[in-house]
Coordinates of C-alpha atoms in Angstrom, one line a residue:
X1 CA 40.7 109.2 81.9
X2 CA 38.0 106.8 83.3
X3 CA 39.6 103.3 81.8
X4 CA 36.8 101.2 82.5
X5 CA 34.9 103.8 80.1
X6 CA 37.1 104.0 77.9
X7 CA 37.6 100.5 77.6
X8 CA 33.8 99.6 77.2
X9 CA 33.8 101.9 74.3
X10 CA 36.7 100.8 72.7
X11 CA 36.9 99.7 68.7
X12 CA 37.1 96.1 67.5
X13 CA 41.0 96.7 67.1
X14 CA 41.1 97.2 71.0
X15 CA 39.1 94.3 72.1
X16 CA 42.1 91.9 73.1
X17 CA 43.3 94.4 75.5
X18 CA 42.7 94.2 79.1
X19 CA 41.6 97.5 81.4
X20 CA 44.1 98.3 84.0
X21 CA 42.9 97.0 87.5
X22 CA 41.5 99.2 89.6
X23 CA 44.2 98.0 92.3
X24 CA 46.8 99.1 90.3
X25 CA 48.3 102.6 89.7
X26 CA 50.9 103.1 86.8
X27 CA 51.1 107.0 88.0
X28 CA 51.8 109.1 91.0
X29 CA 48.6 109.1 92.9
X30 CA 47.9 113.2 93.8
X31 CA 48.1 114.3 97.5
X32 CA 44.9 114.9 98.9
X33 CA 43.9 118.2 99.0
X34 CA 43.8 118.2 103.1
X35 CA 47.1 116.7 103.1
X36 CA 48.4 119.2 101.2
X37 CA 47.1 122.4 103.0
X38 CA 48.3 120.5 106.4
X39 CA 51.9 120.2 104.5
X40 CA 52.2 123.9 103.4
X41 CA 51.0 125.1 106.9
X42 CA 53.4 123.3 108.7
X43 CA 56.1 124.3 106.3
X44 CA 55.8 127.5 107.2
X45 CA 55.7 127.7 110.5
X46 CA 58.9 125.6 110.8
X47 CA 60.3 128.4 108.3
X48 CA 58.7 131.0 110.7
X49 CA 60.4 129.4 113.7
X50 CA 63.5 129.0 111.9
X51 CA 64.2 132.6 110.9
X52 CA 62.9 133.9 114.9
X53 CA 65.8 131.2 115.9
X54 CA 68.0 132.7 113.9
X55 CA 66.9 136.6 114.8
X56 CA 67.2 136.2 118.5
X57 CA 70.9 135.0 118.1
X58 CA 72.1 137.4 116.1
X59 CA 73.7 140.7 117.6
X60 CA 71.6 143.0 116.9
X61 CA 68.7 141.6 118.3
X62 CA 65.8 142.6 116.3
X63 CA 65.2 143.3 112.8
X64 CA 66.0 146.1 110.6
X65 CA 62.3 147.7 108.5
X66 CA 64.4 147.7 105.4
X67 CA 64.9 144.2 105.9
X68 CA 61.4 142.6 106.7
X69 CA 60.3 142.5 102.7
X70 CA 63.9 140.1 102.2
X71 CA 63.4 138.1 105.3
X72 CA 59.5 137.0 104.5
X73 CA 60.4 136.4 101.1
X74 CA 63.2 134.4 102.6
X75 CA 60.3 132.8 105.0
X76 CA 58.5 131.8 102.2
X77 CA 60.7 130.3 99.8
X78 CA 61.9 128.1 102.7
X79 CA 58.4 126.8 103.2
X80 CA 57.8 126.2 99.5
X81 CA 61.1 123.8 99.4
X82 CA 59.9 122.0 102.8
X83 CA 56.5 121.6 101.5
X84 CA 57.8 120.2 98.0
X85 CA 60.5 117.9 99.5
X86 CA 57.7 116.4 102.2
X87 CA 55.3 116.1 99.7
X88 CA 57.7 114.3 97.7
X89 CA 58.7 111.8 100.3
X90 CA 55.5 111.2 101.5
X91 CA 54.2 110.4 97.8
X92 CA 57.1 107.9 97.1
X93 CA 56.3 106.2 100.4
X94 CA 52.3 105.7 100.4
X95 CA 50.8 107.2 96.7
X96 CA 53.8 105.3 94.5
X97 CA 53.1 104.3 90.8
X98 CA 52.6 100.8 91.1
X99 CA 55.4 97.8 90.7
X100 CA 54.0 94.4 91.0
X101 CA 55.8 91.0 90.3
X102 CA 54.6 88.8 87.3
X103 CA 53.8 86.2 89.6
X104 CA 51.3 88.6 91.7
X105 CA 50.1 89.9 87.8
X106 CA 49.2 86.0 87.1
X107 CA 47.8 85.1 90.8
X108 CA 45.6 87.9 90.1
X109 CA 44.5 87.6 86.2
X110 CA 45.9 91.3 85.6
X111 CA 47.8 90.3 82.6
X112 CA 47.4 93.0 80.0
X113 CA 46.0 91.3 77.8
X114 CA 43.4 87.5 76.4
X115 CA 46.5 86.9 74.3
X116 CA 48.6 87.2 76.9
X117 CA 51.2 84.2 78.0
X118 CA 54.5 83.4 80.3
X119 CA 56.9 80.8 79.8
X120 CA 60.3 80.2 80.6
X121 CA 62.1 80.3 77.5
X122 CA 65.7 79.0 76.4
X123 CA 67.0 81.5 73.8
X124 CA 68.0 79.8 70.9
X125 CA 71.0 80.8 69.1
X126 CA 72.6 79.9 65.4
X127 CA 75.4 80.8 63.6
X128 CA 74.9 82.9 60.7
X129 CA 78.2 83.1 59.2
X130 CA 78.9 81.2 55.9
X131 CA 82.5 80.3 55.0
X132 CA 82.9 83.6 53.1
X133 CA 83.3 85.6 55.8
X134 CA 87.0 86.8 56.8
X135 CA 88.8 85.6 59.5
X136 CA 88.3 88.7 61.9
X137 CA 84.4 88.2 61.2
X138 CA 84.1 84.6 62.1
X139 CA 86.0 85.2 65.5
X140 CA 83.7 87.8 66.4
X141 CA 80.6 85.8 65.3
X142 CA 82.6 83.3 67.7
X143 CA 83.0 85.4 70.6
X144 CA 79.1 86.4 70.2
X145 CA 78.0 83.3 70.2
X146 CA 79.9 82.0 73.4
X147 CA 79.0 84.6 75.4
X148 CA 75.0 84.5 74.6
X149 CA 75.0 80.6 74.9
X150 CA 75.9 80.7 79.1
X151 CA 72.4 83.0 79.4
X152 CA 70.3 80.6 81.2
X153 CA 66.3 80.0 80.1
X154 CA 64.7 82.9 81.0
X155 CA 61.1 83.9 81.5
X156 CA 58.9 85.6 79.1
X157 CA 55.7 87.3 78.4
X158 CA 54.6 87.2 74.7
X159 CA 51.4 87.5 73.1
X160 CA 50.2 84.7 70.9
X161 CA 47.2 84.9 68.2
X162 CA 45.7 81.5 66.9
X163 CA 44.3 81.6 63.3
X164 CA 41.1 79.4 63.2
X165 CA 40.2 81.4 60.3
X166 CA 36.8 82.8 61.7
X167 CA 38.3 86.5 63.1
X168 CA 34.6 87.5 65.3
X169 CA 35.5 84.1 67.3
X170 CA 39.3 84.3 67.6
X171 CA 39.0 86.1 71.2
X172 CA 37.0 83.5 72.6
X173 CA 39.4 80.9 70.9
X174 CA 42.3 82.8 72.0
X175 CA 41.2 83.5 75.6
X176 CA 40.7 79.7 76.1
X177 CA 44.1 78.8 74.3
X178 CA 45.6 81.0 76.6
X179 CA 45.7 78.9 79.4
X180 CA 47.3 76.5 77.1
X181 CA 50.9 76.8 77.6
X182 CA 52.0 74.6 74.8
X183 CA 49.8 73.7 72.2
X184 CA 50.8 73.3 69.0
X185 CA 48.9 75.0 66.0
X186 CA 47.5 73.3 63.3
X187 CA 46.0 74.4 60.5
X188 CA 42.3 74.3 59.6
X189 CA 42.6 76.0 56.2
X190 CA 45.3 76.9 53.6
X191 CA 47.8 79.2 55.1
X192 CA 50.5 81.2 53.5
X193 CA 52.5 81.4 56.2
X194 CA 53.1 78.9 59.4
X195 CA 53.6 82.0 61.3
X196 CA 53.6 85.7 62.0
X197 CA 56.1 87.0 64.2
X198 CA 56.2 90.7 65.5
X199 CA 59.2 93.0 67.3
X200 CA 58.5 96.0 69.0
X201 CA 60.6 98.9 69.3
X202 CA 62.3 101.3 72.1
X203 CA 60.0 101.9 75.0
X204 CA 57.4 100.0 74.2
X205 CA 56.1 96.3 74.1
X206 CA 54.6 93.6 72.4
X207 CA 51.0 95.2 73.4
X208 CA 52.6 98.1 70.4
X209 CA 51.4 95.4 67.8
X210 CA 48.3 93.8 69.8
X211 CA 45.6 96.0 67.6
X212 CA 46.8 95.1 64.4
X213 CA 48.1 91.5 64.8
X214 CA 44.7 90.1 64.8
X215 CA 44.0 91.5 61.1
X216 CA 47.8 91.1 59.9
X217 CA 47.5 87.4 60.6
X218 CA 44.2 87.2 59.2
X219 CA 45.7 88.9 55.7
X220 CA 48.6 87.6 55.8
X221 CA 46.9 84.2 56.2
X222 CA 49.5 83.1 58.7
X223 CA 48.7 79.9 61.6
X224 CA 49.5 81.7 64.3
X225 CA 50.9 85.0 65.4
X226 CA 53.3 85.7 68.1
X227 CA 55.3 89.0 69.7
X228 CA 57.1 88.8 72.9
X229 CA 58.4 91.4 75.5
X230 CA 62.3 92.1 74.1
X231 CA 64.3 92.3 77.6
X232 CA 64.1 95.4 79.5
X233 CA 60.4 96.0 78.5
X234 CA 57.5 94.9 79.6
X235 CA 56.8 92.2 81.4
X236 CA 59.2 89.5 80.4
X237 CA 62.4 89.2 83.2
X238 CA 65.3 91.1 83.7
X239 CA 68.2 89.2 84.1
X240 CA 70.8 90.3 86.2
X241 CA 74.7 89.7 87.3
X242 CA 73.0 87.2 89.8
X243 CA 71.3 84.9 87.3
X244 CA 74.7 84.1 85.5
X245 CA 77.8 82.0 86.6
X246 CA 80.3 84.7 89.0
X247 CA 82.9 83.9 86.1
X248 CA 81.3 85.7 83.1
X249 CA 79.1 88.6 84.8
X250 CA 80.9 91.5 82.9
X251 CA 80.4 89.7 79.4
X252 CA 76.9 88.8 79.4
X253 CA 75.0 90.3 82.4
X254 CA 73.7 92.7 79.4
X255 CA 74.0 90.4 77.0
X256 CA 70.0 89.3 76.7
X257 CA 69.3 93.3 76.6
X258 CA 70.8 93.6 73.1
X259 CA 69.1 92.8 69.8
X260 CA 70.6 89.4 69.2
X261 CA 69.4 88.2 72.6
X262 CA 65.6 89.3 71.8
X263 CA 66.1 87.1 68.3
X264 CA 67.3 84.1 70.0
X265 CA 63.9 84.4 72.2
X266 CA 62.0 84.9 69.3
X267 CA 63.5 82.0 67.2
X268 CA 62.8 79.8 70.1
X269 CA 59.2 81.1 70.4
X270 CA 58.8 80.9 66.6
X271 CA 60.4 77.6 66.1
X272 CA 58.3 75.9 69.3
X273 CA 54.8 77.6 67.9
X274 CA 55.5 75.8 64.3
X275 CA 57.2 72.5 65.5
X276 CA 55.0 69.6 64.0
X277 CA 55.8 67.5 67.4
X278 CA 53.4 67.9 70.7
X279 CA 55.5 69.3 73.2
X280 CA 55.0 68.2 77.1
X281 CA 52.2 70.5 78.5
X282 CA 53.4 70.1 81.7
X283 CA 57.6 71.2 80.3
X284 CA 57.6 75.1 81.0
X285 CA 61.3 75.0 79.4
X286 CA 60.8 75.7 75.8
X287 CA 63.7 75.0 74.1
X288 CA 63.6 74.1 70.6
X289 CA 66.1 72.9 67.9
X290 CA 66.6 73.9 64.2
X291 CA 66.4 70.9 62.8
X292 CA 63.6 70.0 64.2
X293 CA 61.4 72.9 64.1
X294 CA 62.2 75.1 61.2
X295 CA 58.9 76.7 59.9
X296 CA 58.7 76.3 55.5
X297 CA 57.3 80.2 55.5
X298 CA 57.1 82.9 58.4
X299 CA 56.6 86.8 58.0
X300 CA 58.2 88.9 60.3
X301 CA 57.2 92.4 61.2
X302 CA 60.0 94.8 63.1
X303 CA 59.4 98.4 64.3
X304 CA 62.1 100.9 65.1
X305 CA 64.9 99.2 66.8
X306 CA 62.8 95.6 66.5
X307 CA 63.7 95.6 63.3
X308 CA 67.2 95.0 64.1
X309 CA 65.7 91.7 66.0
X310 CA 63.8 90.9 63.0
X311 CA 66.8 91.0 60.8
X312 CA 68.4 88.9 63.1
X313 CA 65.4 86.3 63.1
X314 CA 65.6 86.1 59.5
X315 CA 69.3 85.7 59.0
X316 CA 69.6 82.9 61.9
X317 CA 66.7 80.9 60.1
X318 CA 67.1 77.9 57.6
X319 CA 68.0 79.7 53.7
X320 CA 64.8 77.2 52.3
X321 CA 63.0 78.8 54.7
X322 CA 60.3 81.1 53.1
X323 CA 60.5 85.1 54.7
X324 CA 58.5 87.9 54.1
X325 CA 59.9 90.9 56.0
X326 CA 58.3 94.2 56.5
X327 CA 60.5 96.8 58.9
X328 CA 58.2 99.9 60.4
X329 CA 60.2 103.1 60.7
X330 CA 63.6 101.1 61.3
X331 CA 66.3 102.4 63.1
X332 CA 69.5 101.1 62.2
X333 CA 72.7 101.8 64.0
X334 CA 76.0 101.6 62.0
X335 CA 79.5 101.1 63.0
X336 CA 81.8 103.5 63.2
X337 CA 85.0 103.5 60.2
X338 CA 87.3 103.4 63.7
X339 CA 85.4 100.4 65.1
X340 CA 87.7 97.8 63.0
X341 CA 86.9 94.2 63.5
X342 CA 90.9 93.4 63.5
X343 CA 90.5 96.0 66.8
X344 CA 87.7 94.4 68.7
X345 CA 89.1 91.0 68.3
X346 CA 92.2 91.8 70.0
X347 CA 90.8 93.7 72.2
X348 CA 88.3 90.1 73.0
X349 CA 91.6 88.2 72.6
X350 CA 93.1 90.8 75.8
X351 CA 89.9 90.2 77.8
X352 CA 89.8 86.9 77.4
X353 CA 93.0 86.3 78.6
X354 CA 92.2 87.8 82.1
X355 CA 89.2 85.5 82.5
X356 CA 91.5 83.9 85.4
X357 CA 92.3 86.6 87.2
X358 CA 88.6 88.3 86.9
X359 CA 87.6 85.2 88.1
X360 CA 89.5 85.8 91.6
X361 CA 88.6 89.5 91.2
X362 CA 84.9 88.7 91.5
X363 CA 84.5 89.7 95.1
X364 CA 85.9 93.4 93.8
X365 CA 83.8 93.5 90.8
X366 CA 81.0 93.2 92.3
X367 CA 82.1 95.9 95.1
X368 CA 82.9 98.5 92.6
X369 CA 79.4 97.5 90.5
X370 CA 77.4 97.9 93.8
X371 CA 79.2 101.7 94.6
X372 CA 78.1 102.4 91.2
X373 CA 75.1 101.4 91.7
X374 CA 74.0 103.4 94.4
X375 CA 76.2 106.9 93.0
X376 CA 74.1 106.5 89.9
X377 CA 71.9 103.5 89.2
X378 CA 69.3 104.8 92.2
X379 CA 69.7 108.1 91.6
X380 CA 68.6 107.7 87.8
X381 CA 66.0 105.0 88.2
X382 CA 64.3 107.3 90.5
X383 CA 64.4 110.4 88.5
X384 CA 63.1 107.9 85.4
X385 CA 60.4 106.9 87.7
X386 CA 59.5 110.4 88.6
X387 CA 59.1 110.9 84.8
X388 CA 57.3 107.6 83.5
X389 CA 54.6 108.3 86.9
X390 CA 53.5 111.6 85.7
X391 CA 50.1 112.1 84.4
X392 CA 50.7 112.8 81.1
X393 CA 54.2 111.5 80.1
X394 CA 52.8 108.8 78.2
X395 CA 50.5 111.2 76.3
X396 CA 53.0 113.8 75.6
X397 CA 55.5 111.3 74.0
X398 CA 53.0 109.4 71.8
X399 CA 51.4 112.7 70.7
X400 CA 55.3 113.5 69.2
X401 CA 55.2 109.9 67.6
X402 CA 51.8 110.1 65.9
X403 CA 51.5 111.7 62.5
X404 CA 48.1 113.6 63.6
X405 CA 48.4 113.9 67.4
X406 CA 44.6 114.2 67.6
X407 CA 44.1 110.7 66.8
X408 CA 45.8 109.2 69.8
X409 CA 43.3 107.2 72.1
X410 CA 43.3 106.5 75.8
X411 CA 43.8 103.1 75.1
X412 CA 46.8 103.6 72.7
X413 CA 47.9 105.4 75.6
X414 CA 47.4 102.4 78.0
X415 CA 48.8 99.9 75.8
X416 CA 52.5 101.7 76.1
X417 CA 51.4 102.6 80.1
X418 CA 50.5 99.3 81.4
X419 CA 54.1 97.5 81.3
X420 CA 55.5 100.1 83.4
X421 CA 53.6 98.8 86.2
X422 CA 55.5 96.0 86.2
X423 CA 58.6 95.5 89.2
X424 CA 62.1 96.7 88.0
X425 CA 60.5 98.2 84.5
X426 CA 63.2 101.3 85.6
X427 CA 66.4 99.4 85.7
X428 CA 65.2 96.9 82.9
X429 CA 64.9 100.1 81.0
X430 CA 68.3 101.3 82.2
X431 CA 70.5 98.4 81.5
X432 CA 69.2 97.9 77.7
X433 CA 70.6 101.4 77.0
X434 CA 73.6 100.6 78.8
X435 CA 73.5 97.3 76.5
X436 CA 73.2 99.4 73.5
X437 CA 76.0 102.2 74.8
X438 CA 78.7 99.5 75.5
X439 CA 77.7 97.8 72.1
X440 CA 81.6 99.1 70.6
X441 CA 83.1 97.1 73.7
X442 CA 84.5 94.0 73.3
X443 CA 82.3 91.8 75.0
X444 CA 78.8 92.8 73.7
X445 CA 77.0 91.1 70.9
X446 CA 77.1 93.0 68.1
X447 CA 76.6 92.3 64.3
X448 CA 80.1 92.2 62.2
X449 CA 80.4 95.3 59.7
X450 CA 77.0 97.1 61.8
X451 CA 73.2 96.8 61.6
X452 CA 73.6 98.2 57.6
X453 CA 75.5 95.0 56.7
X454 CA 72.7 93.3 58.4
X455 CA 69.8 94.3 56.1
X456 CA 72.6 93.9 53.3
X457 CA 73.2 90.5 54.4
X458 CA 69.5 89.6 54.5
X459 CA 68.6 91.3 51.8
X460 CA 71.3 88.3 49.9
X461 CA 69.1 85.2 51.3
X462 CA 67.0 83.3 48.7
X463 CA 63.7 82.7 49.1
X464 CA 63.7 86.7 51.0
X465 CA 61.5 90.0 50.4
X466 CA 62.1 92.9 52.2
X467 CA 60.4 96.1 52.5
X468 CA 60.2 99.3 54.4
X469 CA 57.2 100.9 55.6
X470 CA 57.9 104.9 56.5
X471 CA 55.2 107.8 57.5
X472 CA 56.2 110.9 56.2
X473 CA 55.5 112.9 59.1
X474 CA 57.8 110.7 61.5
X475 CA 59.6 112.8 63.8
X476 CA 61.2 109.8 65.6
X477 CA 63.2 108.7 62.8
X478 CA 62.6 110.6 59.2
X479 CA 61.5 108.7 56.2
X480 CA 64.7 110.0 54.4
X481 CA 66.9 108.0 56.9
X482 CA 66.2 104.8 55.6
X483 CA 64.8 105.6 51.9
X484 CA 68.8 106.4 51.2
X485 CA 68.9 102.5 51.6
X486 CA 67.0 102.1 47.9
X487 CA 69.4 103.9 46.0
X488 CA 71.9 101.5 47.1
X489 CA 69.5 98.0 47.5
X490 CA 67.2 97.9 44.4
X491 CA 65.5 94.9 45.9
X492 CA 64.6 96.6 48.8
X493 CA 61.0 98.0 48.7
X494 CA 60.5 101.2 49.9
X495 CA 56.9 102.0 50.7
X496 CA 55.4 105.8 52.4
X497 CA 52.9 106.2 54.2
X498 CA 51.2 110.2 53.4
X499 CA 50.4 111.8 57.0
X500 CA 51.5 109.4 59.0
X501 CA 54.1 108.9 62.1
X502 CA 56.1 106.8 63.9
X503 CA 53.7 104.5 64.6
X504 CA 51.8 103.5 61.7
X505 CA 50.2 100.0 62.7
X506 CA 48.7 101.8 65.4
X507 CA 47.6 104.9 64.2
X508 CA 45.6 103.1 61.6
X509 CA 45.5 99.6 61.4
X510 CA 43.0 99.3 58.2
X511 CA 45.9 101.4 56.4
X512 CA 48.4 99.7 57.6
X513 CA 47.2 96.5 56.6
X514 CA 46.2 97.0 53.1
X515 CA 49.7 98.5 52.6
X516 CA 50.8 94.9 53.5
X517 CA 48.2 93.4 51.5
X518 CA 49.7 95.6 48.4
X519 CA 53.1 94.2 49.6
X520 CA 52.2 90.5 49.7
X521 CA 51.0 90.9 45.9
X522 CA 54.5 92.1 45.1
X523 CA 56.3 89.5 46.7
X524 CA 53.6 87.0 45.2
X525 CA 53.6 85.2 48.4
X526 CA 49.6 84.2 47.8

């Protein structure tokens, strides 16, 4: 599709989305017709020559008439294999999807939105355990804190919408403020919330919330709206083992890819934006402390797997902070019965007891990881790039997620496709998947009792309202998956949106905003 034309005809909800620069290519470009014709002709000649060579070397010295058709089919099949292989190699060398670094995007002003910002953020970790937890849960929480606190600051791409109370002029104001990296939001009118925070789901980025952010922040009367790209998605940096200390590579190489890591980044950005103390504009290392900059009231919205980070942020905020939480099509993973806290604690202590030998064997560990990367990592990343680089990959995937596939627009596709141009995108996705797959291991940060327990603990918090919004046509996470929670938690509000799929806030912004508005009245946050 014509991205420039589609951008010019965009609705008011796409005014903050930039078109894809013409210099960048999110998909594989097609091989020119002349190239393709030459490749297939050359492949047929090579295949024919190969067949003639084999025939000349045979003892019979000639082709029997009954085998002529068979040998022709062999020649043709071989030619097709040679042509496809040659085309694939040439396309990977000369016509691949763009993969550019964040510095290149900034230098060329290619960031995806006028609300885009990029800063070095120090993750903010707080202990959410109270005095009533068991000894096993306390040890597990301490292990999580120890691992996460060793992670260095990383570069984070996020969206920030400053509510000046005038939506029509918001675009210009936000574009001006996008060049100010450490401004503190000062209210110009009465606000219900110090901030409205958004967490995206798997395979998406902060851009998925972009159409709804201005309307929701205005409706909720928040001072500022913030949404960051979780590590492994979007344009946020992707830490690797080389970015952490060698003595703890095994433990925390994947820690920032977890929901706990994403929540730590969100908490840092949230506290920083709502701080009442001016920050030095030249300081790129954002590191706020909860006691100095905790907000008095926040609205937290999470989508799909991003709901876990949203719940963790709610639990890590002070109990005095009023919290209005909306989870959209959440997907919570529960801890298996066989994986007890006691067994985890034992494994953890065993792992920690081998800390010194592991330091001595860093070279061996690095060699093993290198072999695994070459044998499995590189091939899987290539396959993923091939899939994502297909012309209709995102469109077909989103059509399956939308309640009404016919309502999917080109800009909907662009918001998901844009982040794939980031350097290391495939590696980030695989690292996230690996972090989820190894959540049961002793060194990965998981919530004690599972994510359903996390929901239960958040529902117990004072000054907290939690609601789940779910589309009735969600084929990714069926509504029945979350509706069951209402039978166990009477204070959990559940709202169905008839005819909508997995992303109702993108499918119809106005209707979703109306739902949130009704929830606000129910929560009595007005």
